[in-house]
Amino acid sequence: MKGLSICHSSTASSSLPGFIIFFITFCVHKLESARFTVIGPDHPVTAIVGEDIVLPCHLFPRMSAENMEVRWFRSEFTSVVHLYQHGKDEYGQQMPEYHERTELLKAGIMVGNVALGIVNVRPSDEGQYHCFVQDGIFNEEAVLELKVEASGSAPQISVEGYQDGGIRIVCQLAGWYPEPEVLWRDRRGQLLSPSTETKSQDGRGLFEIKSSIIITENSNQNLACSIRNAYFSLEEEPSTFYISDFFFPRMSPWPVVWSVTLVISLVFVSLTLFLLKLRGKHLNTIKWRRSLSDVVRANVTLDPDTAHPYLVLSEDRKSVSRGDTRQQLRDTPERFDTERWVLGCEGFTRGRHRWEVEVGGGRFWAVGVARESVGRKGGISCSPEGGIWAVERWLGQFRALTSPETPLPLSRAPSRIRVCLDCGRGQVTFIDAGDEAPIFTFPPGSVPGERIRPWLWVGGGSWLRLCP
């Protein structure tokens, strides 16, 4: 018994170092497992159909995610919306419906921002998104909700004929998401039940609704048709309609015909006046274009000594694109080291000059001019105060880089931009070379009287080419 007791005591003593090692290992593992947390918004993000949206996501505490894996996915881990691995975007596993529609916004990746941009939002984009970040064997994720909305046409009320001793009134709307609720009300605001209602979805998934109601001579003849938003229970401004007694079947239908004819005639006259006004604007635009006819066309090339190491120039120095890796280039005083910019070789101090830039792919780029003394190192203000006069596309939004930026309500993305520099007036103008429509003009005197050079900024997935 004594020997057994000694043996038991020895075993307990020898197991103590092992327990200490296990405890320390466990604590270290717990510390490593708390390196960062992935944080997303605590409320749904709302997007408009056809526009662009940014899904916020970041690490806490702030740290670089440049060498981590960032995976945005839907319900399944393999349902990849966007994947960033090994310092670059990977598109092999991406779902087809997101092809060329996503962008991991890397401007803040060094401080843990891993937000995702989605362009041309669709109703099918609605739902949950997982922001998953992995560093080695450690990973965390955040889940956020995207809600999609589309405000279509206002309710249109029309008369569709006689039915069941009354008049059939129809309220139609199209281009809405999510499915709205159509409400009929009388003049006291009381709800009325529709006689029929049909719903359908177009090719983009937007709802079209046709609701009708029968109005008799003895019923309420003041009507209002409105829409209630399915998300926020907000009721849109109603369309109202009044039915006069002489419209009812006991009278001849000819007054209705004459009334409709009168309305159509008024619409035709209004349309004619609008077209005449539009023609006058067009003639003014032609005069404006002719005033630029004496501008000298410049043969512009890109200066490789100024190009940021991530920018790849073509052999003829006419094209530039954004590379996936940083090139080993000599860091000279002329080279931009932070901003993905490049200058043109040519500089101008007098005269009027123009050149054109073709825009290919991508949703992040800018075209313009810069003074030769523009800063090359560190962060630089992309504005006239920083020595830059340009227009920019950012996630489908077009704007002039004034201070603050000026939104440009362009109906479509220009594929070719003409830059017109007037050194004498200190002015630069941007024109859509496709249809000759003016885009934006920095006012006279805004460009200083020093040597001015072409300037380009290239974001991820974009390329720009100087046209011959």
XYZ file of C-alpha atoms in Angstrom:
468
model
C 0.000 0.000 0.000
C 2.839 2.308 0.754
C 4.437 1.639 -2.639
C 1.130 2.323 -4.369
C 0.793 5.636 -2.593
C 4.287 6.694 -3.617
C 3.581 5.704 -7.230
C 0.346 7.781 -7.327
C 2.074 10.848 -5.921
C 4.846 10.610 -8.487
C 2.353 10.401 -11.345
C 0.530 13.523 -10.182
C 3.792 15.425 -9.919
C 4.900 14.481 -13.417
C 1.547 15.496 -14.951
C 1.742 19.020 -13.519
C 4.172 20.446 -16.175
C 2.026 18.936 -18.907
C -1.057 20.647 -17.488
C 0.791 23.974 -17.345
C 1.902 23.595 -20.964
C -1.679 22.745 -22.008
C -3.030 25.745 -20.098
C -0.524 28.151 -21.665
C -1.192 26.731 -25.144
C -4.946 27.088 -24.596
C -4.592 30.726 -23.474
C -2.334 31.591 -26.431
C -4.837 29.983 -28.782
C -7.627 32.006 -27.222
C -5.595 35.198 -27.640
C -4.850 34.373 -31.267
C -8.534 33.642 -31.853
C -9.431 37.152 -30.803
C -7.187 38.979 -33.236
C -9.998 40.774 -35.060
C -13.731 40.943 -35.479
C -15.549 41.480 -38.775
C -18.134 44.245 -38.448
C -20.976 45.095 -40.804
C -23.966 47.445 -40.468
C -26.524 46.534 -37.789
C -29.399 47.607 -40.016
C -30.478 46.656 -43.564
C -28.750 48.437 -46.441
C -31.188 49.782 -49.044
C -30.331 49.985 -52.754
C -32.207 51.363 -55.769
C -32.663 49.150 -58.843
C -30.300 50.205 -61.639
C -28.022 52.196 -59.336
C -24.841 51.182 -57.484
C -24.432 50.275 -53.829
C -21.572 49.748 -51.390
C -21.956 47.016 -48.740
C -19.894 48.224 -45.731
C -17.612 45.807 -43.861
C -14.428 46.330 -41.840
C -12.109 44.709 -39.326
C -11.844 45.696 -35.686
C -9.329 46.605 -34.489
C -8.178 48.282 -37.682
C -5.447 46.297 -39.461
C -4.335 45.526 -42.992
C -6.372 42.881 -44.854
C -4.174 43.055 -47.968
C -2.783 39.528 -47.425
C -5.978 37.980 -46.062
C -8.755 36.134 -47.858
C -11.937 38.202 -48.235
C -14.976 36.258 -49.407
C -18.399 37.773 -49.970
C -21.047 35.078 -50.404
C -24.801 34.564 -50.184
C -26.507 31.660 -48.386
C -23.802 29.081 -49.149
C -20.038 29.441 -48.690
C -19.603 28.429 -52.343
C -22.200 30.946 -53.577
C -19.414 33.457 -54.212
C -20.337 37.072 -54.899
C -16.695 38.244 -54.838
C -13.447 36.572 -53.789
C -10.119 38.216 -52.946
C -7.161 35.862 -52.361
C -3.380 36.121 -52.418
C -3.491 39.872 -52.933
C -5.770 39.849 -55.994
C -9.364 39.266 -57.115
C -10.323 35.731 -58.166
C -13.307 35.286 -60.452
C -13.259 31.512 -61.121
C -15.826 30.728 -58.389
C -17.966 33.842 -58.858
C -21.679 33.333 -59.535
C -22.525 34.255 -63.168
C -25.128 36.829 -62.140
C -22.404 38.930 -60.475
C -19.913 38.750 -63.354
C -18.361 42.200 -63.985
C -20.731 43.740 -61.425
C -18.637 43.648 -58.240
C -15.552 45.432 -56.940
C -13.728 44.987 -53.636
C -12.953 48.588 -52.691
C -9.258 48.324 -51.922
C -8.655 52.017 -51.173
C -9.031 51.274 -47.464
C -7.865 47.656 -47.327
C -4.670 48.684 -45.489
C -6.825 49.812 -42.545
C -9.233 46.873 -42.655
C -11.964 48.216 -44.946
C -13.234 45.337 -47.110
C -16.422 46.948 -48.444
C -17.989 45.504 -51.610
C -19.349 47.607 -54.462
C -22.169 46.220 -56.630
C -23.161 48.059 -59.803
C -26.506 48.083 -61.602
C -28.446 46.621 -58.678
C -31.162 44.072 -59.568
C -34.160 42.803 -57.568
C -32.462 39.383 -57.435
C -29.588 40.964 -55.430
C -31.892 41.321 -52.433
C -31.168 39.191 -49.372
C -28.397 38.273 -46.953
C -24.671 38.724 -47.656
C -21.800 37.233 -45.654
C -18.557 39.209 -45.315
C -16.016 36.479 -44.490
C -12.369 37.277 -43.708
C -9.681 34.644 -43.082
C -6.085 35.076 -41.939
C -4.264 31.744 -41.809
C -6.466 29.353 -39.816
C -8.363 32.185 -38.112
C -11.559 33.559 -39.641
C -14.519 35.728 -38.763
C -17.586 36.910 -40.649
C -20.416 39.414 -40.512
C -23.893 39.041 -41.996
C -25.792 41.974 -43.453
C -29.113 42.426 -45.206
C -29.597 44.148 -48.568
C -33.033 45.460 -49.448
C -33.788 46.538 -52.998
C -36.307 49.149 -54.100
C -37.527 50.589 -57.379
C -39.948 53.497 -57.699
C -41.687 53.140 -61.025
C -44.375 55.127 -62.738
C -46.950 57.094 -60.791
C -50.457 55.593 -60.742
C -52.203 56.304 -64.050
C -56.018 56.392 -63.900
C -58.043 55.841 -67.052
C -61.603 55.048 -68.135
C -61.943 51.703 -69.912
C -65.658 51.713 -70.706
C -69.035 50.784 -69.299
C -69.583 47.662 -67.207
C -72.385 46.384 -64.986
C -74.331 49.651 -65.182
C -71.363 51.782 -64.237
C -68.000 52.965 -65.475
C -64.893 50.794 -65.187
C -61.968 52.873 -63.868
C -58.453 51.413 -64.120
C -55.332 52.318 -62.150
C -52.066 51.109 -63.733
C -48.439 51.299 -62.632
C -45.186 49.664 -63.673
C -41.527 49.415 -62.692
C -41.972 48.911 -58.920
C -40.105 46.712 -56.428
C -40.890 45.143 -54.052
C -44.499 44.453 -54.949
C -46.471 47.541 -53.842
C -50.027 47.623 -52.554
C -52.529 49.545 -54.698
C -55.145 51.423 -52.663
C -58.429 52.943 -53.845
C -60.013 55.641 -51.654
C -63.131 57.763 -51.871
C -63.277 61.520 -51.195
C -63.521 60.882 -47.426
C -60.363 58.743 -47.533
C -62.238 55.480 -46.971
C -60.741 52.396 -48.622
C -62.613 50.880 -51.563
C -62.324 47.279 -52.723
C -61.148 46.793 -56.322
C -63.269 44.659 -58.639
C -60.206 43.104 -60.351
C -56.438 43.259 -59.921
C -53.708 41.642 -62.031
C -49.996 41.528 -61.209
C -46.963 40.533 -63.280
C -43.174 40.972 -63.350
C -41.167 42.180 -66.327
C -37.806 40.832 -67.493
C -35.952 42.788 -64.793
C -38.183 41.454 -62.013
C -40.098 44.730 -61.563
C -43.809 44.625 -60.815
C -46.612 45.788 -63.090
C -50.096 46.095 -61.549
C -53.474 46.813 -63.096
C -56.321 47.408 -60.652
C -59.895 48.332 -61.599
C -63.048 49.475 -59.843
C -66.661 49.978 -61.000
C -68.231 53.368 -60.289
C -71.987 53.856 -60.575
C -73.982 57.068 -60.650
C -75.134 56.621 -57.056
C -71.707 55.722 -55.681
C -68.759 57.929 -54.786
C -67.556 59.686 -57.914
C -64.367 61.172 -56.382
C -61.587 58.590 -56.541
C -57.945 58.417 -55.546
C -55.472 55.682 -56.424
C -52.234 55.461 -54.416
C -49.354 53.062 -53.704
C -48.136 51.802 -50.349
C -44.469 50.839 -50.022
C -44.120 47.251 -48.862
C -41.036 47.979 -46.706
C -41.893 51.211 -44.959
C -45.713 51.288 -45.177
C -45.437 54.756 -46.722
C -48.227 55.802 -49.049
C -47.237 57.708 -52.197
C -49.052 60.859 -53.320
C -52.325 59.632 -54.862
C -53.646 60.212 -58.364
C -57.212 61.542 -58.182
C -60.131 61.299 -60.585
C -63.656 62.736 -60.706
C -66.530 61.249 -62.712
C -69.188 63.730 -63.815
C -72.831 62.664 -64.104
C -72.969 62.954 -67.896
C -70.381 60.137 -68.233
C -72.830 57.516 -66.994
C -74.652 55.163 -69.431
C -78.036 56.892 -69.259
C -76.512 59.579 -71.421
C -75.027 59.239 -74.919
C -71.376 58.054 -74.914
C -70.433 60.801 -77.390
C -69.507 63.356 -74.682
C -66.907 60.888 -73.477
C -65.475 60.602 -76.985
C -65.310 64.381 -77.382
C -63.646 64.788 -73.986
C -60.993 62.187 -74.789
C -60.383 63.839 -78.178
C -59.901 67.208 -76.476
C -57.350 65.746 -74.030
C -55.388 64.114 -76.866
C -55.340 67.425 -78.785
C -53.969 69.289 -75.775
C -51.244 66.650 -75.334
C -50.291 66.974 -79.021
C -49.991 70.781 -78.760
C -47.847 70.512 -75.610
C -45.567 67.963 -77.261
C -45.117 70.188 -80.315
C -44.113 73.168 -78.144
C -41.647 70.971 -76.239
C -40.006 69.745 -79.454
C -39.643 73.325 -80.731
C -37.935 74.315 -77.480
C -35.662 71.257 -77.722
C -34.729 72.214 -81.299
C -33.697 75.681 -80.088
C -31.391 74.112 -77.494
C -29.936 71.876 -80.196
C -29.121 74.878 -82.402
C -27.368 76.541 -79.468
C -25.334 73.374 -78.938
C -24.274 73.399 -82.614
C -23.069 77.014 -82.266
C -21.120 76.041 -79.161
C -19.421 73.150 -80.963
C -18.404 75.386 -83.874
C -16.656 77.716 -81.438
C -14.274 74.831 -80.645
C -13.420 74.118 -84.296
C -10.122 76.045 -84.196
C -8.674 73.961 -81.346
C -5.433 72.200 -82.369
C -5.511 68.401 -82.076
C -2.566 67.259 -79.913
C -0.752 63.954 -80.310
C -0.460 62.955 -76.657
C 1.584 60.077 -75.184
C 2.056 58.868 -71.605
C 5.167 59.521 -69.533
C 6.404 56.207 -68.011
C 8.646 58.088 -65.572
C 5.540 59.398 -63.779
C 3.428 56.192 -63.809
C 2.620 54.573 -60.454
C 4.209 51.090 -60.142
C 0.786 49.403 -60.346
C 0.067 50.985 -63.757
C 1.028 49.105 -66.935
C 1.718 51.191 -70.068
C 1.595 49.864 -73.631
C 4.712 49.914 -75.833
C 3.408 52.868 -77.835
C 2.661 54.716 -74.564
C -0.918 55.298 -75.652
C -2.717 52.910 -73.273
C -2.620 52.322 -69.532
C -4.257 49.678 -67.329
C -4.218 48.671 -63.671
C -1.973 45.678 -62.932
C -2.450 43.063 -60.181
C 1.077 43.370 -58.792
C 3.422 46.235 -58.026
C 6.227 46.536 -60.574
C 9.826 46.942 -59.446
C 10.422 50.470 -60.745
C 12.925 53.061 -59.594
C 11.355 55.555 -57.186
C 12.306 58.878 -58.761
C 11.055 62.360 -57.798
C 8.851 62.364 -60.917
C 7.012 59.098 -60.117
C 3.691 58.947 -58.230
C 4.197 56.606 -55.264
C 0.726 56.544 -53.685
C -1.925 57.573 -56.208
C -2.507 55.385 -59.301
C -1.861 58.306 -61.664
C 0.171 58.991 -64.801
C 0.916 62.215 -66.691
C 1.233 62.829 -70.402
C 4.668 63.568 -71.870
C 3.419 66.708 -73.582
C 2.903 69.978 -71.733
C 1.126 73.147 -72.850
C 1.618 76.772 -71.851
C -0.201 78.613 -74.668
C -2.779 78.041 -77.377
C -5.876 75.830 -77.578
C -5.407 72.054 -77.665
C -7.564 68.958 -77.644
C -7.128 65.188 -77.374
C -9.422 62.234 -76.847
C -9.332 59.388 -74.347
C -11.100 56.074 -74.905
C -12.493 54.453 -71.769
C -12.538 50.672 -71.655
C -14.173 48.572 -68.942
C -14.175 49.160 -65.225
C -16.121 51.556 -63.055
C -13.242 53.568 -61.597
C -11.337 56.066 -63.738
C -10.703 59.761 -64.228
C -9.587 61.912 -67.176
C -8.252 65.457 -67.094
C -5.215 67.716 -66.816
C -2.729 68.579 -64.080
C -0.160 71.272 -63.572
C 3.387 70.020 -64.042
C 4.241 70.833 -60.429
C 1.481 68.542 -59.058
C 2.656 66.570 -56.011
C 4.012 63.077 -56.665
C 4.476 61.639 -53.170
C 1.863 60.726 -50.584
C -1.835 61.518 -50.691
C -2.805 64.417 -52.959
C -6.126 66.253 -53.210
C -7.837 65.288 -56.445
C -9.166 68.815 -57.090
C -8.085 72.192 -58.491
C -6.578 72.945 -55.080
C -4.292 69.949 -55.602
C -3.480 70.992 -59.164
C -5.923 68.669 -60.998
C -8.918 69.474 -63.240
C -10.769 66.307 -64.234
C -13.996 64.326 -64.528
C -14.383 60.962 -62.822
C -16.449 57.791 -62.821
C -16.809 56.156 -59.418
C -19.076 53.098 -59.114
C -21.359 54.359 -61.854
C -21.498 57.901 -60.467
C -20.127 60.648 -62.739
C -18.764 63.833 -61.243
C -16.424 66.717 -61.888
C -13.538 66.858 -59.430
C -14.311 70.321 -58.145
C -14.150 71.101 -54.427
C -16.583 69.704 -53.376
C -17.318 67.338 -56.286
C -20.046 68.274 -58.787
C -22.410 65.401 -59.753
C -22.851 65.018 -63.526
C -26.302 63.668 -64.470
C -25.173 61.782 -67.584
C -27.712 59.387 -69.110
C -25.002 56.877 -70.068
C -21.324 56.220 -69.559
C -19.212 58.038 -72.188
C -16.886 55.656 -74.019
C -14.698 58.408 -75.468
C -13.974 61.754 -73.805
C -12.552 64.825 -75.560
C -10.414 67.134 -73.428
C -10.180 70.759 -74.660
C -7.546 72.952 -72.986
C -7.552 76.718 -73.552
C -4.310 78.020 -72.021
C -5.116 81.642 -72.849
C -8.388 81.606 -70.924
C -7.191 79.174 -68.242
C -10.100 76.855 -68.989
C -10.620 73.142 -69.631
C -13.729 71.577 -71.177
C -14.821 67.918 -71.376
C -17.001 66.643 -74.228
C -18.591 63.264 -74.964
C -16.861 62.514 -78.274
C -19.576 60.004 -79.148
C -22.462 62.461 -79.504
C -20.552 65.780 -79.115
C -22.519 66.607 -75.959
C -20.767 68.834 -73.392
C -19.968 67.090 -70.090
C -18.406 69.804 -67.911
C -16.365 73.018 -68.157
C -14.093 74.422 -65.477
C -14.648 78.214 -65.587
C -12.164 80.629 -67.239
C -9.205 81.472 -65.039
C -9.410 78.279 -62.988
C -6.365 76.671 -64.698
C -3.170 78.566 -63.771
C -0.732 79.957 -66.313
C 1.938 77.309 -65.907
C 2.803 74.183 -67.923
C -0.250 71.893 -68.028
C -0.028 68.172 -68.845
C -2.617 65.448 -69.572
C -3.525 63.388 -66.470
C -5.168 59.967 -66.039
C -6.277 57.874 -63.065
C -6.942 54.147 -63.539
C -8.899 52.096 -60.993
C -9.286 48.340 -60.737
C -10.468 46.623 -63.919
C -10.233 49.813 -66.017
C -8.027 50.817 -68.923
C -7.663 54.103 -70.780
C -6.293 54.759 -74.268
C -5.192 58.011 -75.891
C -6.762 58.109 -79.328
C -4.546 58.886 -82.356
